Amino acid sequence: MTAVDDRPTTEVGKDRRRKEDQRLITGRTRWTDNIQLPGMLHLAMVRSPFAHAKILSIGTDEAKAAPGVHAVFTGADLADSQGVNINAWPITPDQVTPTHLPVPSERVAHTGEIVAVVVARSAALARDAAELVDVDYEELPAVLDLKEAMKDEVLAHPDAGTNKSAFWQLDSKAAGTGGDVEEAIAKARQDGIVIEREYRQQRLVPAFMEPRSTVVDPTGEQVVIWSATQVPHILRFAIAATMGIPESKVRVIAPDVGGGFGGKLQTTPEEFATIAIARKLGKPCKYTETRSETMVSAHHGRDQWQKMTLAAEKDGTVTALKVDLLADLGAYVAIVGGGVPVLGAWMFNSIYKFPAYQFNCQTVLTNKTWVDAYRGAGRPEATYAIERIMDELAAEVGVDPIAIREKNWITHDEFPFTTVAGMTYDSGNYEAATSKALELFGYDELRAEQKRRRESGDTVQLGLGVSTFTEMCGLAPSRVLGSLSYGAGGWESASIRMLATGTVEVVSGATPHGQGHETAWSQIVADRLGIPFENVEVLHGDTQIAPKGLDTYGSRSLVVGGEALVRAADKVIEKAKPIAAHLLEASVDDLEFEAGQFTVKGTDKGIGITDIALATFAAHNLPDGVEPSIDADATFDPVNFSFPHGTHLCAMEVDTETGQSTMRKYVCVDDIGTIINPLIVEGQIHGGLVQGIAQALWEGAEYDEQGTLVSGSFVDYTLPTAADTINYVSEHTVSPSTTNTLGTKGVGEAGTIASTPAVVNAIVDALRPMGIDDIQMPCTPERVWKAIRTAGAQQDKAPTADAQAHFGEGAPNQDPAAGTTDGAAQ
């Protein structure tokens, strides 16, 4: 019997290996650090060892005399040319935004801030000479704790007069989207349920594979900058706006970029300093950071305290949610750093029908590395808190975590649904995704096993974690962003060039750094124009080739940039139609277009769109008044976000004697609308899962009392390897988006957003009978063990002498905070 071939006949939906990978895996790519220019000089940064200090003097004579050294620059030397790091999202008119100079001359505000730059013939010589720069500091008091910063007793920037940067609120009563949150909470205290918890989002390092690098050539008509960046168009704008160079004289190229996760959407001090020095010297210059510099000076992510108050009726029906958020910005307000916590305002309510809601966000300055977007940017933080507290509600009511979610979520027949936060979700089916996930997980069987283990007093307990999430993707529309004082739009641009030889060039304003744009864009265009996948070439990442664009972040590339491609392709077809009619001697109204061919209805007469491209190039026989081109441009500005969702289930085994938590099974069912390339999606999901799970179990940026980053290398900052993970089961349901032609939703951040609460919920679920309802992330064996010891719920399950000998009373550089019965970390 012959097997049925059910593979898609169209490109969209087909497993295509990535076009990009051939050059990547054969070493033919060009990372920024691979670029070599004639006469190029190399830079090394001299960085502050103090979190907060005055710069009294900088001695550069010894460094200048070192072998191979060309020059040494201080902040004073660059004062007239270095520009400034911009903040593109002031969330309130009175936001306190300290000036962020690339190389300050008077004071440093965090460890790792640049105080001088050494220029030499090689990177090694520059680094050696940087050790000879003698900086005299007067150390100042530093504020490092987020809650202590709120007291304004020690100031991160004394001239600012406060550590409080901005306060931002969303209130459902004031917005007209829901009821009074205080009234609802007060009522629940009388005759319902009120749950209050405080959750910690630890500080994280994006830890992209390729360190940041910048090469600048100032010798031609333009200043040409190669940078390992996610945002070449935004970088070009920032350079022109702050450094006095006409934008037309700035060309930014993002070559192959080795990952970003939000960590490369910044305009950085290193970029500005390299540009300023190259222009002063009139020579090409390169700066490539070391891994330790990445850890200490590239922006960090997360770092929040989340106070959650949830009100419900006694049967578990939610009635109100109040969020009080403290967000650490670090020493400066980064390019969108102030707005990242605010993005969570529309997501804390998640998939649930809260009648009343209030979100209060206070952003705070400290003397730590600046904080900005990291994979998910505000949505993982919100999802973590709401999914953790929904588990607490289930425990309070005495029902399964799935049941409490089913009771309160938006049902599939209620879409489109406007939430209490004022966001309109266009499509979704939480029931379908959850049902499929439960079946794949074997939920009932695992609950039965959990019961047996508890009854038998097994030292290794089983916990099941649930995370049902949604997120908003594709930062847009531009008018909404404008109303929020966001400094850019939400549109994206694309161009299609029909070449005479039958091939197609696609120019995209979205700039990939590992997502697979070249492959997915080729699939979309191949289907739309009916041409072979292999005949599509995708160009991107160069502001000279792709002059219009807003780049890649926030899962926006496909839902915004992909739709721009579709619209450009449709314009190509419309421009080709009168030419086809002329060549076929037919009426335009009698033509049909399918699979790359224009045909006359009811006949076998036809002509291919690539033949029209050749005929247009020759221009020998065109209709009167028709220009000899069928190329097209399109810019798409969405009317709404897209809203992927999903259900993630995690089984964790927790050894109650040692605190070791081991993942046994992980299942996720995500609804990301129409899937362009399942192979790419699988990779995105798996990569996202690992990052979210890593936050739950391993990662955390830790500072000592002096403000030194003690987790400043991969020895101390624990990243997982393949050996630390398991095989995940990932499947999909499909609820197409109604706000773009393709029906697509974002996927790049979904795994990271959903997985963290699923893992922590599973660990807490395993230990809940001991009276434990929270463990502060990362849930290391030490923290889990200390939570068990502190709870003391079952004396016969107390930690063994062997465990105490192994962990002692605390590990170096490790915050011992662990869960307690009141849900707040101590």
mmCIF file of C-alpha atoms in Angstrom, residues 443-744:
data_model
loop_
_atom_site.group_PDB
_atom_site.id
_atom_site.type_symbol
_atom_site.label_atom_id
_atom_site.label_comp_id
_atom_site.label_asym_id
_atom_site.label_seq_id
_atom_site.Cartn_x
_atom_site.Cartn_y
_atom_site.Cartn_z
ATOM 1 C CA TYR A 443 -1.912 14.679 33.025
ATOM 2 C CA ASP A 444 -4.311 12.376 34.851
ATOM 3 C CA GLU A 445 -1.779 9.556 35.001
ATOM 4 C CA LEU A 446 0.896 11.869 36.402
ATOM 5 C CA ARG A 447 -1.523 13.236 39.020
ATOM 6 C CA ALA A 448 -2.216 9.657 40.082
ATOM 7 C CA GLU A 449 1.516 8.977 40.369
ATOM 8 C CA GLN A 450 1.942 12.154 42.397
ATOM 9 C CA LYS A 451 -0.728 10.973 44.819
ATOM 10 C CA ARG A 452 0.974 7.599 45.238
ATOM 11 C CA ARG A 453 4.322 9.232 45.960
ATOM 12 C CA ARG A 454 2.831 11.528 48.560
ATOM 13 C CA GLU A 455 1.000 8.712 50.289
ATOM 14 C CA SER A 456 4.109 6.526 50.363
ATOM 15 C CA GLY A 457 6.349 9.274 51.751
ATOM 16 C CA ASP A 458 8.733 9.038 48.814
ATOM 17 C CA THR A 459 11.802 11.260 49.308
ATOM 18 C CA VAL A 460 11.527 12.287 45.666
ATOM 19 C CA GLN A 461 8.257 14.110 45.162
ATOM 20 C CA LEU A 462 6.558 14.798 41.831
ATOM 21 C CA GLY A 463 5.182 18.224 40.936
ATOM 22 C CA LEU A 464 3.099 19.269 37.952
ATOM 23 C CA GLY A 465 3.295 22.832 36.688
ATOM 24 C CA VAL A 466 0.777 24.625 34.478
ATOM 25 C CA SER A 467 1.253 27.777 32.443
ATOM 26 C CA THR A 468 -1.500 29.039 30.159
ATOM 27 C CA PHE A 469 -0.363 32.248 28.520
ATOM 28 C CA THR A 470 -0.922 34.832 25.863
ATOM 29 C CA GLU A 471 1.317 37.654 24.734
ATOM 30 C CA MET A 472 1.168 40.667 22.480
ATOM 31 C CA CYS A 473 3.521 40.672 19.499
ATOM 32 C CA GLY A 474 4.430 43.127 16.786
ATOM 33 C CA LEU A 475 4.863 46.447 18.564
ATOM 34 C CA ALA A 476 2.190 48.604 16.881
ATOM 35 C CA PRO A 477 0.158 50.450 15.651
ATOM 36 C CA SER A 478 2.125 53.654 15.293
ATOM 37 C CA ARG A 479 -0.702 55.883 16.559
ATOM 38 C CA VAL A 480 -0.960 53.865 19.756
ATOM 39 C CA LEU A 481 2.802 53.992 20.238
ATOM 40 C CA GLY A 482 2.649 57.726 19.739
ATOM 41 C CA SER A 483 -0.012 58.058 22.433
ATOM 42 C CA LEU A 484 2.372 56.252 24.795
ATOM 43 C CA SER A 485 5.245 58.640 23.945
ATOM 44 C CA TYR A 486 7.197 55.876 22.218
ATOM 45 C CA GLY A 487 9.839 57.442 20.012
ATOM 46 C CA ALA A 488 9.355 55.319 16.879
ATOM 47 C CA GLY A 489 6.558 53.856 14.803
ATOM 48 C CA GLY A 490 5.347 50.297 14.473
ATOM 49 C CA TRP A 491 5.379 49.972 10.681
ATOM 50 C CA GLU A 492 7.680 47.859 8.533
ATOM 51 C CA SER A 493 8.838 48.150 4.953
ATOM 52 C CA ALA A 494 9.578 45.695 2.132
ATOM 53 C CA SER A 495 10.503 45.922 -1.548
ATOM 54 C CA ILE A 496 10.362 43.359 -4.341
ATOM 55 C CA ARG A 497 12.555 43.688 -7.413
ATOM 56 C CA MET A 498 11.627 41.537 -10.400
ATOM 57 C CA LEU A 499 14.851 40.846 -12.273
ATOM 58 C CA ALA A 500 14.977 40.192 -16.001
ATOM 59 C CA THR A 501 16.607 36.781 -15.556
ATOM 60 C CA GLY A 502 13.587 35.386 -13.725
ATOM 61 C CA THR A 503 14.877 35.756 -10.195
ATOM 62 C CA VAL A 504 13.535 38.021 -7.491
ATOM 63 C CA GLU A 505 15.258 40.263 -4.967
ATOM 64 C CA VAL A 506 13.395 40.883 -1.729
ATOM 65 C CA VAL A 507 14.546 43.832 0.374
ATOM 66 C CA SER A 508 13.391 43.710 3.979
ATOM 67 C CA GLY A 509 13.502 46.380 6.658
ATOM 68 C CA ALA A 510 13.373 43.673 9.303
ATOM 69 C CA THR A 511 16.896 42.642 10.294
ATOM 70 C CA PRO A 512 17.488 39.021 11.373
ATOM 71 C CA HIS A 513 19.966 37.788 13.934
ATOM 72 C CA GLY A 514 19.259 34.074 13.774
ATOM 73 C CA GLN A 515 15.510 33.891 13.101
ATOM 74 C CA GLY A 516 15.618 32.532 9.538
ATOM 75 C CA HIS A 517 14.192 35.521 7.657
ATOM 76 C CA GLU A 518 15.880 34.636 4.387
ATOM 77 C CA THR A 519 14.141 31.273 4.309
ATOM 78 C CA ALA A 520 10.689 32.297 5.549
ATOM 79 C CA TRP A 521 10.591 35.423 3.374
ATOM 80 C CA SER A 522 11.517 33.307 0.333
ATOM 81 C CA GLN A 523 8.643 30.932 1.101
ATOM 82 C CA ILE A 524 6.115 33.739 1.401
ATOM 83 C CA VAL A 525 7.202 35.463 -1.822
ATOM 84 C CA ALA A 526 7.531 32.194 -3.751
ATOM 85 C CA ASP A 527 3.922 31.326 -2.932
ATOM 86 C CA ARG A 528 2.560 34.789 -3.587
ATOM 87 C CA LEU A 529 4.278 35.213 -6.964
ATOM 88 C CA GLY A 530 4.295 31.556 -7.995
ATOM 89 C CA ILE A 531 8.044 31.353 -8.515
ATOM 90 C CA PRO A 532 10.563 28.755 -7.294
ATOM 91 C CA PHE A 533 11.761 29.107 -3.704
ATOM 92 C CA GLU A 534 15.335 28.901 -4.930
ATOM 93 C CA ASN A 535 14.856 31.935 -7.178
ATOM 94 C CA VAL A 536 14.228 34.348 -4.308
ATOM 95 C CA GLU A 537 17.133 36.284 -2.816
ATOM 96 C CA VAL A 538 16.539 38.201 0.431
ATOM 97 C CA LEU A 539 18.573 41.340 1.209
ATOM 98 C CA HIS A 540 18.590 42.992 4.613
ATOM 99 C CA GLY A 541 20.671 44.556 7.350
ATOM 100 C CA ASP A 542 22.243 47.371 5.337
ATOM 101 C CA THR A 543 20.711 50.842 5.477
ATOM 102 C CA GLN A 544 22.079 51.567 1.987
ATOM 103 C CA ILE A 545 20.345 48.531 0.452
ATOM 104 C CA ALA A 546 17.290 48.582 2.718
ATOM 105 C CA PRO A 547 16.944 52.281 3.556
ATOM 106 C CA LYS A 548 13.550 51.969 5.274
ATOM 107 C CA GLY A 549 12.917 49.750 8.251
ATOM 108 C CA LEU A 550 12.374 49.442 11.976
ATOM 109 C CA ASP A 551 14.342 46.226 12.488
ATOM 110 C CA THR A 552 13.755 43.116 14.593
ATOM 111 C CA TYR A 553 12.561 42.783 18.196
ATOM 112 C CA GLY A 554 9.360 41.946 20.033
ATOM 113 C CA SER A 555 8.344 39.092 17.662
ATOM 114 C CA ARG A 556 7.428 41.698 15.050
ATOM 115 C CA SER A 557 9.293 40.541 11.952
ATOM 116 C CA LEU A 558 6.747 38.126 10.527
ATOM 117 C CA VAL A 559 3.484 39.730 11.627
ATOM 118 C CA VAL A 560 4.586 43.193 10.490
ATOM 119 C CA GLY A 561 7.459 42.686 8.039
ATOM 120 C CA GLY A 562 5.883 39.564 6.540
ATOM 121 C CA GLU A 563 2.678 41.429 5.830
ATOM 122 C CA ALA A 564 4.664 44.217 4.150
ATOM 123 C CA LEU A 565 6.115 41.516 1.873
ATOM 124 C CA VAL A 566 2.668 40.227 0.975
ATOM 125 C CA ARG A 567 1.488 43.708 0.108
ATOM 126 C CA ALA A 568 4.559 44.388 -2.004
ATOM 127 C CA ALA A 569 4.010 41.102 -3.872
ATOM 128 C CA ASP A 570 0.369 41.967 -4.493
ATOM 129 C CA LYS A 571 1.450 45.322 -5.911
ATOM 130 C CA VAL A 572 3.856 43.513 -8.263
ATOM 131 C CA ILE A 573 0.965 41.406 -9.546
ATOM 132 C CA GLU A 574 -1.243 44.462 -10.033
ATOM 133 C CA LYS A 575 1.522 46.337 -11.881
ATOM 134 C CA ALA A 576 2.156 43.317 -14.088
ATOM 135 C CA LYS A 577 -1.517 42.805 -14.958
ATOM 136 C CA PRO A 578 -1.958 45.550 -17.626
ATOM 137 C CA ILE A 579 1.311 44.483 -19.261
ATOM 138 C CA ALA A 580 0.140 40.861 -19.314
ATOM 139 C CA ALA A 581 -3.193 41.931 -20.830
ATOM 140 C CA HIS A 582 -1.388 43.923 -23.494
ATOM 141 C CA LEU A 583 0.915 41.039 -24.401
ATOM 142 C CA LEU A 584 -1.977 38.553 -24.428
ATOM 143 C CA GLU A 585 -4.201 40.954 -26.361
ATOM 144 C CA ALA A 586 -6.883 40.631 -23.734
ATOM 145 C CA SER A 587 -8.809 42.802 -21.327
ATOM 146 C CA VAL A 588 -7.392 43.292 -17.856
ATOM 147 C CA ASP A 589 -10.770 42.214 -16.474
ATOM 148 C CA ASP A 590 -10.478 38.860 -18.255
ATOM 149 C CA LEU A 591 -7.193 37.907 -16.600
ATOM 150 C CA GLU A 592 -6.645 35.509 -13.723
ATOM 151 C CA PHE A 593 -3.416 35.067 -11.779
ATOM 152 C CA GLU A 594 -2.464 31.775 -10.176
ATOM 153 C CA ALA A 595 0.798 29.892 -9.582
ATOM 154 C CA GLY A 596 2.882 32.549 -11.279
ATOM 155 C CA GLN A 597 0.786 32.658 -14.492
ATOM 156 C CA PHE A 598 -1.603 35.185 -15.922
ATOM 157 C CA THR A 599 -4.237 33.400 -18.021
ATOM 158 C CA VAL A 600 -7.202 34.590 -20.047
ATOM 159 C CA LYS A 601 -10.408 33.196 -18.569
ATOM 160 C CA GLY A 602 -11.792 30.270 -20.511
ATOM 161 C CA THR A 603 -8.690 29.848 -22.686
ATOM 162 C CA ASP A 604 -5.264 28.260 -22.479
ATOM 163 C CA LYS A 605 -3.535 31.543 -23.305
ATOM 164 C CA GLY A 606 -1.149 32.645 -20.588
ATOM 165 C CA ILE A 607 2.132 34.265 -19.660
ATOM 166 C CA GLY A 608 4.344 33.897 -16.616
ATOM 167 C CA ILE A 609 5.164 36.775 -14.296
ATOM 168 C CA THR A 610 8.898 36.205 -14.863
ATOM 169 C CA ASP A 611 8.307 36.540 -18.623
ATOM 170 C CA ILE A 612 6.595 39.829 -17.932
ATOM 171 C CA ALA A 613 9.642 40.915 -15.899
ATOM 172 C CA LEU A 614 11.849 40.263 -18.945
ATOM 173 C CA ALA A 615 9.435 42.013 -21.295
ATOM 174 C CA THR A 616 9.320 44.993 -18.928
ATOM 175 C CA PHE A 617 13.107 45.125 -18.791
ATOM 176 C CA ALA A 618 13.294 45.198 -22.613
ATOM 177 C CA ALA A 619 10.385 47.667 -22.758
ATOM 178 C CA HIS A 620 9.891 46.936 -26.483
ATOM 179 C CA ASN A 621 6.163 46.358 -26.278
ATOM 180 C CA LEU A 622 4.496 48.018 -23.338
ATOM 181 C CA PRO A 623 1.075 49.682 -23.155
ATOM 182 C CA ASP A 624 1.112 53.428 -23.615
ATOM 183 C CA GLY A 625 1.699 55.295 -20.364
ATOM 184 C CA VAL A 626 2.960 52.251 -18.436
ATOM 185 C CA GLU A 627 6.374 52.611 -16.841
ATOM 186 C CA PRO A 628 8.943 49.883 -17.560
ATOM 187 C CA SER A 629 8.950 48.388 -14.066
ATOM 188 C CA ILE A 630 6.838 46.002 -12.055
ATOM 189 C CA ASP A 631 8.964 46.390 -8.915
ATOM 190 C CA ALA A 632 7.011 47.416 -5.838
ATOM 191 C CA ASP A 633 7.439 48.771 -2.318
ATOM 192 C CA ALA A 634 5.056 48.449 0.591
ATOM 193 C CA THR A 635 4.929 49.695 4.155
ATOM 194 C CA PHE A 636 2.566 48.055 6.634
ATOM 195 C CA ASP A 637 1.382 49.637 9.868
ATOM 196 C CA PRO A 638 -0.748 47.137 11.814
ATOM 197 C CA VAL A 639 -4.080 48.040 13.344
ATOM 198 C CA ASN A 640 -3.420 45.808 16.365
ATOM 199 C CA PHE A 641 -0.953 43.486 17.997
ATOM 200 C CA SER A 642 -1.061 39.759 17.362
ATOM 201 C CA PHE A 643 -1.789 37.447 20.281
ATOM 202 C CA PRO A 644 -0.189 33.996 20.267
ATOM 203 C CA HIS A 645 -1.117 31.772 23.170
ATOM 204 C CA GLY A 646 -0.506 28.312 24.483
ATOM 205 C CA THR A 647 -0.535 25.801 27.309
ATOM 206 C CA HIS A 648 2.725 24.525 28.777
ATOM 207 C CA LEU A 649 2.890 21.605 31.225
ATOM 208 C CA CYS A 650 5.951 20.586 33.210
ATOM 209 C CA ALA A 651 6.669 17.617 35.477
ATOM 210 C CA MET A 652 9.507 18.082 37.996
ATOM 211 C CA GLU A 653 10.906 15.545 40.432
ATOM 212 C CA VAL A 654 12.196 17.180 43.623
ATOM 213 C CA ASP A 655 14.518 15.331 45.980
ATOM 214 C CA THR A 656 13.421 16.473 49.427
ATOM 215 C CA GLU A 657 16.710 15.381 50.990
ATOM 216 C CA THR A 658 19.065 17.345 48.707
ATOM 217 C CA GLY A 659 16.827 19.951 47.055
ATOM 218 C CA GLN A 660 17.753 18.753 43.582
ATOM 219 C CA SER A 661 14.993 19.407 41.011
ATOM 220 C CA THR A 662 14.994 17.283 37.865
ATOM 221 C CA MET A 663 12.774 17.816 34.848
ATOM 222 C CA ARG A 664 10.966 14.678 33.847
ATOM 223 C CA LYS A 665 8.599 15.825 31.111
ATOM 224 C CA TYR A 666 7.706 19.017 29.300
ATOM 225 C CA VAL A 667 4.836 19.481 26.845
ATOM 226 C CA CYS A 668 3.822 22.681 25.110
ATOM 227 C CA VAL A 669 1.010 23.371 22.681
ATOM 228 C CA ASP A 670 1.322 26.826 21.153
ATOM 229 C CA ASP A 671 -1.134 28.644 18.912
ATOM 230 C CA ILE A 672 0.873 31.006 16.726
ATOM 231 C CA GLY A 673 -1.627 31.246 13.889
ATOM 232 C CA THR A 674 -0.490 30.225 10.419
ATOM 233 C CA ILE A 675 2.921 28.537 10.462
ATOM 234 C CA ILE A 676 5.231 29.481 7.601
ATOM 235 C CA ASN A 677 8.047 27.000 8.291
ATOM 236 C CA PRO A 678 7.461 24.313 10.956
ATOM 237 C CA LEU A 679 11.175 23.525 11.180
ATOM 238 C CA ILE A 680 12.061 27.108 12.055
ATOM 239 C CA VAL A 681 9.167 27.308 14.499
ATOM 240 C CA GLU A 682 10.359 24.178 16.282
ATOM 241 C CA GLY A 683 13.786 25.715 16.696
ATOM 242 C CA GLN A 684 12.330 28.976 17.996
ATOM 243 C CA ILE A 685 10.146 27.158 20.504
ATOM 244 C CA HIS A 686 12.963 24.949 21.792
ATOM 245 C CA GLY A 687 15.366 27.873 22.102
ATOM 246 C CA GLY A 688 12.767 29.905 23.960
ATOM 247 C CA LEU A 689 11.995 27.030 26.310
ATOM 248 C CA VAL A 690 15.625 26.652 27.302
ATOM 249 C CA GLN A 691 15.920 30.364 28.131
ATOM 250 C CA GLY A 692 12.750 30.409 30.196
ATOM 251 C CA ILE A 693 13.641 27.202 32.021
ATOM 252 C CA ALA A 694 17.125 28.592 32.672
ATOM 253 C CA GLN A 695 15.616 31.566 34.497
ATOM 254 C CA ALA A 696 13.591 29.220 36.655
ATOM 255 C CA LEU A 697 16.445 26.883 37.545
ATOM 256 C CA TRP A 698 19.891 28.370 36.934
ATOM 257 C CA GLU A 699 20.454 31.946 35.793
ATOM 258 C CA GLY A 700 20.887 35.070 37.895
ATOM 259 C CA ALA A 701 23.141 38.139 37.797
ATOM 260 C CA GLU A 702 24.440 38.739 41.316
ATOM 261 C CA TYR A 703 26.236 41.785 42.724
ATOM 262 C CA ASP A 704 28.218 42.017 45.951
ATOM 263 C CA GLU A 705 27.844 44.827 48.478
ATOM 264 C CA GLN A 706 30.326 47.016 46.582
ATOM 265 C CA GLY A 707 28.431 46.722 43.302
ATOM 266 C CA THR A 708 30.795 44.264 41.648
ATOM 267 C CA LEU A 709 29.124 41.756 39.351
ATOM 268 C CA VAL A 710 30.244 38.482 40.920
ATOM 269 C CA SER A 711 28.513 36.396 38.235
ATOM 270 C CA GLY A 712 30.596 38.047 35.538
ATOM 271 C CA SER A 713 31.661 34.929 33.660
ATOM 272 C CA PHE A 714 30.135 31.642 32.587
ATOM 273 C CA VAL A 715 31.898 30.038 35.555
ATOM 274 C CA ASP A 716 29.563 31.905 37.904
ATOM 275 C CA TYR A 717 26.608 32.731 35.636
ATOM 276 C CA THR A 718 25.047 29.350 35.002
ATOM 277 C CA LEU A 719 23.864 28.791 31.451
ATOM 278 C CA PRO A 720 22.394 25.401 30.568
ATOM 279 C CA THR A 721 23.930 23.094 27.998
ATOM 280 C CA ALA A 722 22.286 20.352 25.981
ATOM 281 C CA ALA A 723 23.243 17.940 28.768
ATOM 282 C CA ASP A 724 21.058 19.902 31.205
ATOM 283 C CA THR A 725 17.898 19.678 29.118
ATOM 284 C CA ILE A 726 15.464 16.999 28.030
ATOM 285 C CA ASN A 727 13.521 16.305 24.854
ATOM 286 C CA TYR A 728 10.485 18.576 24.765
ATOM 287 C CA VAL A 729 7.156 17.680 23.204
ATOM 288 C CA SER A 730 5.866 20.620 21.186
ATOM 289 C CA GLU A 731 2.674 20.751 19.145
ATOM 290 C CA HIS A 732 0.354 23.427 17.801
ATOM 291 C CA THR A 733 -3.225 24.469 17.391
ATOM 292 C CA VAL A 734 -4.104 27.125 14.834
ATOM 293 C CA SER A 735 -6.303 30.164 15.345
ATOM 294 C CA PRO A 736 -5.284 32.487 12.515
ATOM 295 C CA SER A 737 -4.766 36.127 13.329
ATOM 296 C CA THR A 738 -7.401 38.365 11.768
ATOM 297 C CA THR A 739 -5.136 41.416 11.572
ATOM 298 C CA ASN A 740 -2.769 40.295 8.805
ATOM 299 C CA THR A 741 -3.253 38.536 5.467
ATOM 300 C CA LEU A 742 -1.165 35.506 6.362
ATOM 301 C CA GLY A 743 -2.932 34.910 9.688
ATOM 302 C CA THR A 744 0.406 34.722 11.477
#
